[in-house]
mmCIF file of C-alpha atoms in Angstrom:
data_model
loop_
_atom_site.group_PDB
_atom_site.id
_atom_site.type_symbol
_atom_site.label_atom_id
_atom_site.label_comp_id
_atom_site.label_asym_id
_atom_site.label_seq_id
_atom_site.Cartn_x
_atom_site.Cartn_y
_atom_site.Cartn_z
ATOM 1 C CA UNK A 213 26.514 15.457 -72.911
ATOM 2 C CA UNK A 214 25.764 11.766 -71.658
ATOM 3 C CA UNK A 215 23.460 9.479 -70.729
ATOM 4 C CA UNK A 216 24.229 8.806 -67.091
ATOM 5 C CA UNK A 217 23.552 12.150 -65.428
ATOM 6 C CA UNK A 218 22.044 15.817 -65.995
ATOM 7 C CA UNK A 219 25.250 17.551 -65.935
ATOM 8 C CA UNK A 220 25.569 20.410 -68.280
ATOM 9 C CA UNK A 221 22.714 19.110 -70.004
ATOM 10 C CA UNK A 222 20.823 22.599 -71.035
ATOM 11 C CA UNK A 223 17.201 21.627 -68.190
ATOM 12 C CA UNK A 224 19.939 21.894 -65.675
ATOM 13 C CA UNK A 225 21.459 25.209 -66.562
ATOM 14 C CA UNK A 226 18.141 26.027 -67.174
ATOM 15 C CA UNK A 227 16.813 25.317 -63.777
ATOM 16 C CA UNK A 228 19.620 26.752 -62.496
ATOM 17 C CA UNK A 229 19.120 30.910 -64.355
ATOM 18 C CA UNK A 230 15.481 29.764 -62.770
ATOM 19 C CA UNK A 231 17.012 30.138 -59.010
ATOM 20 C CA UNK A 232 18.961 32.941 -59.982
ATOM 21 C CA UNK A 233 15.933 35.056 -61.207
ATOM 22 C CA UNK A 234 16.802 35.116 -64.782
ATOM 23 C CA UNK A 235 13.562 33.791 -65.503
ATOM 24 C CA UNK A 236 11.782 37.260 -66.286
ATOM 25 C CA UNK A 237 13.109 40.616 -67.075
ATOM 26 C CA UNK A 238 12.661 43.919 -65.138
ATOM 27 C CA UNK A 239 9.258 44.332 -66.305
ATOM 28 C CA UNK A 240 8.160 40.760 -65.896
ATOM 29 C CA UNK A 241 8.713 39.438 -69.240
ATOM 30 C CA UNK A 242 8.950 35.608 -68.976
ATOM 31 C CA UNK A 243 12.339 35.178 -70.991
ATOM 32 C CA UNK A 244 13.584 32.620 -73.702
ATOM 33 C CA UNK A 245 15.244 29.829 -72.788
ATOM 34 C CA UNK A 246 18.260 31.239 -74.258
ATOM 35 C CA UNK A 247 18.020 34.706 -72.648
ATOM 36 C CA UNK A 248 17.971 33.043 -69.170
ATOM 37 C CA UNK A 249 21.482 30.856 -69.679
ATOM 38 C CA UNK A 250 23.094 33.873 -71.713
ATOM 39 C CA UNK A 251 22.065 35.659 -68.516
ATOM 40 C CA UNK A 252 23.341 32.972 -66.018
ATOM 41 C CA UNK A 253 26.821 32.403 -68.314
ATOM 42 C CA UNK A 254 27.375 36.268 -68.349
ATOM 43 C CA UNK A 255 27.382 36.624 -64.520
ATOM 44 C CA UNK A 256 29.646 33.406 -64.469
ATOM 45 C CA UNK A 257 32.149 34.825 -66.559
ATOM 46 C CA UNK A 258 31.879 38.312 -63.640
ATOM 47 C CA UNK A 259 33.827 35.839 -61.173
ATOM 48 C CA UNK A 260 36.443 36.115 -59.732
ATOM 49 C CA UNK A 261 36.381 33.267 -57.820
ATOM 50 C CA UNK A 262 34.370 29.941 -58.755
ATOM 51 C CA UNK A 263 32.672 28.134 -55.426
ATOM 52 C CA UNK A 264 33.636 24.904 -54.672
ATOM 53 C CA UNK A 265 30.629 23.039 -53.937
ATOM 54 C CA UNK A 266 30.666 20.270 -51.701
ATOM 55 C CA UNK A 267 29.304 17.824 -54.133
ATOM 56 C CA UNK A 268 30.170 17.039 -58.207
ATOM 57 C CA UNK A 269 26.820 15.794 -58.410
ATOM 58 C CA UNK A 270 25.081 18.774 -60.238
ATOM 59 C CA UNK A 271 21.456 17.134 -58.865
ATOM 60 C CA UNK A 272 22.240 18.554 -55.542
ATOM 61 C CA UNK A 273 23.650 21.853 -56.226
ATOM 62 C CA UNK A 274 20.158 23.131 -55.267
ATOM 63 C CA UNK A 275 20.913 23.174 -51.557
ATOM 64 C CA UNK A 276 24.607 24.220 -52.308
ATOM 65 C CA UNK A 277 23.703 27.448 -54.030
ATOM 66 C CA UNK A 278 21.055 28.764 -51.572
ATOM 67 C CA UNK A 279 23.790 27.671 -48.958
ATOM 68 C CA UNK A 280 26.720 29.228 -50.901
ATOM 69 C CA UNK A 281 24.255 32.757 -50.781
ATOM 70 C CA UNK A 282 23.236 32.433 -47.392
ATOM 71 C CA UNK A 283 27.088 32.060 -46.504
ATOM 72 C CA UNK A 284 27.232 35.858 -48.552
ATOM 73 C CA UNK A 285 29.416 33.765 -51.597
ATOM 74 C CA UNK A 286 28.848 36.607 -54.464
ATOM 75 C CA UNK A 287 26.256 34.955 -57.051
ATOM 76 C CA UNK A 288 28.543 35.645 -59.876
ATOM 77 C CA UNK A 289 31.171 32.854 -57.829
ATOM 78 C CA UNK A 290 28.325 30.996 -57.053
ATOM 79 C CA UNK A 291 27.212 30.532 -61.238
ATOM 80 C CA UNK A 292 31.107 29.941 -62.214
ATOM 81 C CA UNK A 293 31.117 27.350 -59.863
ATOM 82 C CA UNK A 294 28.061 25.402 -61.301
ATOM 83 C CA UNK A 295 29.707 25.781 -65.240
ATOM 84 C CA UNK A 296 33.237 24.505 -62.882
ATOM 85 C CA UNK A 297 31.520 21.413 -61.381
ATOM 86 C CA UNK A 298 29.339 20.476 -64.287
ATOM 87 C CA UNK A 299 32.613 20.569 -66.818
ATOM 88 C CA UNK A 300 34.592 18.438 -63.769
ATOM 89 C CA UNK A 301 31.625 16.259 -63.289
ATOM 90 C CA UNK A 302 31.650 15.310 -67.164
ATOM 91 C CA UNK A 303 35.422 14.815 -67.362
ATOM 92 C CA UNK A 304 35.878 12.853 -64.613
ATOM 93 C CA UNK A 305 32.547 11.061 -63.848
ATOM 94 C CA UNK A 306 30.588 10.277 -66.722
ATOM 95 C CA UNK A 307 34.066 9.884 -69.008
ATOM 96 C CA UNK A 308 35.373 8.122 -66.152
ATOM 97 C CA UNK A 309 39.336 9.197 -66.610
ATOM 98 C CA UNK A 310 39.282 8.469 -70.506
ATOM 99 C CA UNK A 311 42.051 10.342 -71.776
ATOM 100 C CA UNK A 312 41.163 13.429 -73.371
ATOM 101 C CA UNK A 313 42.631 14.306 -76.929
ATOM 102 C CA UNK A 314 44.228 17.594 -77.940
ATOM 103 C CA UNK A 315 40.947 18.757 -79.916
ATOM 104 C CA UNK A 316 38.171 19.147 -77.856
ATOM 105 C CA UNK A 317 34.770 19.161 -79.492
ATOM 106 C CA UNK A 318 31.669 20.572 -77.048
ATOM 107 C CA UNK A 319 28.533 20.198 -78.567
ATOM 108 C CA UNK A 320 24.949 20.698 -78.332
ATOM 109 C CA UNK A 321 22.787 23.606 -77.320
ATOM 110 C CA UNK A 322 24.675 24.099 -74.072
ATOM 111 C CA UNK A 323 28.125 24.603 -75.829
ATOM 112 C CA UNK A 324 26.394 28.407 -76.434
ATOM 113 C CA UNK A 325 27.715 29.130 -72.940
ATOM 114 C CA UNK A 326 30.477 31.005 -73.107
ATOM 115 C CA UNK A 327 30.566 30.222 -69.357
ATOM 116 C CA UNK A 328 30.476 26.527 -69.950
ATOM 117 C CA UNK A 329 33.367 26.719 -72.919
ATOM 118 C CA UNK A 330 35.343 28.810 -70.215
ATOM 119 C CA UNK A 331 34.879 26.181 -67.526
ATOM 120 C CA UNK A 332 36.129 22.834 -70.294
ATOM 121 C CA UNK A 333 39.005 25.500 -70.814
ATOM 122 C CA UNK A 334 39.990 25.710 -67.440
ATOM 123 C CA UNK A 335 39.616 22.044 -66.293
ATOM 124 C CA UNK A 336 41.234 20.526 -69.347
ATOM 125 C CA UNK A 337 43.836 23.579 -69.702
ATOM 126 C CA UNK A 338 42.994 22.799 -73.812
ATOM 127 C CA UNK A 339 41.345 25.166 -76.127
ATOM 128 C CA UNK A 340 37.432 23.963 -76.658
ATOM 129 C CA UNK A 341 36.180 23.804 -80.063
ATOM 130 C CA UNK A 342 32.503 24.496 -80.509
ATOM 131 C CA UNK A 343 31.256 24.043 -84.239
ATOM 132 C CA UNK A 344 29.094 25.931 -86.071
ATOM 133 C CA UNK A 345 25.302 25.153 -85.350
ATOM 134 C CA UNK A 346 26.084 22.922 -82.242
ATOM 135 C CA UNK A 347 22.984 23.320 -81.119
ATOM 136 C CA UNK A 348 21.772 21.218 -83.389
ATOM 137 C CA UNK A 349 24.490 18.989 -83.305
ATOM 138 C CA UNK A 350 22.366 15.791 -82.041
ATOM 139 C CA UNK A 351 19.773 16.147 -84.428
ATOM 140 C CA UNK A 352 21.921 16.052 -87.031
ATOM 141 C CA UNK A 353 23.858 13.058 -85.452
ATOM 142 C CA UNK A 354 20.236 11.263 -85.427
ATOM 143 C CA UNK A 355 19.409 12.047 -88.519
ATOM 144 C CA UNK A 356 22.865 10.830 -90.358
ATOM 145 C CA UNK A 357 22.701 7.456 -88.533
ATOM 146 C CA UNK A 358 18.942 7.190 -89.662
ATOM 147 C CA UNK A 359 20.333 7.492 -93.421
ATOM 148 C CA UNK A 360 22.804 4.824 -92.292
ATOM 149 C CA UNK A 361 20.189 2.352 -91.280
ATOM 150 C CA UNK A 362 18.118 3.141 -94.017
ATOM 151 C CA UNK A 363 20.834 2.591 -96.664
ATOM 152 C CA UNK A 364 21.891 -1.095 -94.862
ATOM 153 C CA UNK A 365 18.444 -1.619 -94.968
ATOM 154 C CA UNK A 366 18.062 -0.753 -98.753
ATOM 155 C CA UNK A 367 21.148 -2.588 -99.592
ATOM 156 C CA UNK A 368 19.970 -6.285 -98.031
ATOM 157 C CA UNK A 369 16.171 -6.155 -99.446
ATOM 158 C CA UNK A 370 14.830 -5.359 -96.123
ATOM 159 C CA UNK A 371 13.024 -2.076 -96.412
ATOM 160 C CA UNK A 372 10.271 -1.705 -95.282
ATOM 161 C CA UNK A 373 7.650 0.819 -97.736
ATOM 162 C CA UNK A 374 7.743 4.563 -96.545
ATOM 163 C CA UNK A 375 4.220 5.353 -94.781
ATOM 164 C CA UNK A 376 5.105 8.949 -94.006
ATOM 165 C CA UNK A 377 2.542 10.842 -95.063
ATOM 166 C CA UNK A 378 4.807 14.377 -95.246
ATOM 167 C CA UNK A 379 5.234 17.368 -93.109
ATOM 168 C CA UNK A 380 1.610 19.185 -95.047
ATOM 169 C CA UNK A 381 -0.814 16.309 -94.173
ATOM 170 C CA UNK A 382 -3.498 17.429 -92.006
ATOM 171 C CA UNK A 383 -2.952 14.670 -88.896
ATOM 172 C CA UNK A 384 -0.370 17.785 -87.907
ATOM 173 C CA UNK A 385 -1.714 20.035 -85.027
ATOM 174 C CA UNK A 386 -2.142 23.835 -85.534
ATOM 175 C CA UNK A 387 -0.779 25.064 -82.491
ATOM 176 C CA UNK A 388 1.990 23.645 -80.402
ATOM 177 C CA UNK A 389 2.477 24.109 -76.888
ATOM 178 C CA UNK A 390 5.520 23.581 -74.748
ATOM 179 C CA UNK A 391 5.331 21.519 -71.709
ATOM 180 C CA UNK A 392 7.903 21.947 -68.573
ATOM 181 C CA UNK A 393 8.070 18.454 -66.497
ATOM 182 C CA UNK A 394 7.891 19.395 -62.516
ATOM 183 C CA UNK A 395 9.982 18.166 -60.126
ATOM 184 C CA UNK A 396 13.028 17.681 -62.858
ATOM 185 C CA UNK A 397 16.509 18.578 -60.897
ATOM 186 C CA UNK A 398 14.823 20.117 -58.356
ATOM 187 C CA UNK A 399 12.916 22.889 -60.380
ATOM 188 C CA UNK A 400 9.468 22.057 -58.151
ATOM 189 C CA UNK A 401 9.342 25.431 -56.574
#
């Protein structure tokens, strides 16, 4: 969503269905990505009333949840009001008051909240649009401004020759693995 903080960037939400146990199922199967935020957006959209943390800052909403539950704050509040500060944190920190058109476009893989759509909704009191395949959305961005810079390129002379050697050359490994990054937004535990 920007490049200044880790609001309602999907490792956030992510480390967030982690502290809320949506990390396995009831037989202990480690879950997808995506199961653990549909998970964490269902029990959002259960509130009835979305906490107010303390702070905007969605870094240090670590210590607000666990202080939110201790207080007895029902978990389903507690999750709407993560999706609540992460959409207010966007709109008025990282856009920093830039007024905010009629058609609102929320992309990327995090835009499959429903939670998250729900919270843009109710800050902005505007209907969210999310397109189809959004969650692809900054590939696709990367990808058309690649063709751009490879056309400008073409058109002055200063190509440089193609070395790719194609996606069936054998430099490409047989098995990938995923790697998690400790100690990202808190997620250490």
């Amino acid at each position: 969503m920007n490049d200044l903080c880790s609001a309602g960037s999907g490792s956030f939400f992510q480390a967030m269905a982690k502290r809320f146990g949506f990390d396995k199922d009831k037989n202990g199967r480690e879950l997808s990505t995506k199961e653990m935020l549909a998970s964490l957006s269902d029990l959002a959209l259960q509130s009835t009333q979305p906490y107010k943390f303390d702070s905007k800052c969605t870094v240090f909403m670590k210590d607000g949840t666990v202080s939110a539950a201790a207080a007895g704050v029902p978990l389903a509040d507690i999750a709407a009001g993560i999706y609540m500060a992460a959409a207010k944190n966007f709109l008025y920190d990282v856009a920093r008051g830039v007024p905010i058109g009629d058609l609102i476009v929320l992309g990327g893989g995090a835009a499959l909240q429903p939670a998250l759509i729900a919270a843009f909704e109710a800050v902005t009191g505007k209907e969210i649009v999310v397109p189809e395949h959004t969650e692809i959305m900054g590939a696709y961005g990367a990808a058309l401004l690649g063709l751009e810079e490879h056309n400008h390129k073409k058109a002055a002379g200063t190509l440089a020759k193609n070395t790719f050697r194609g996606l069936d050359a054998s430099f490409l490994p047989d098995k990938t693995d995923q790697v998690t990054c400790r100690g990202v937004l808190g997620d250490d535990d």
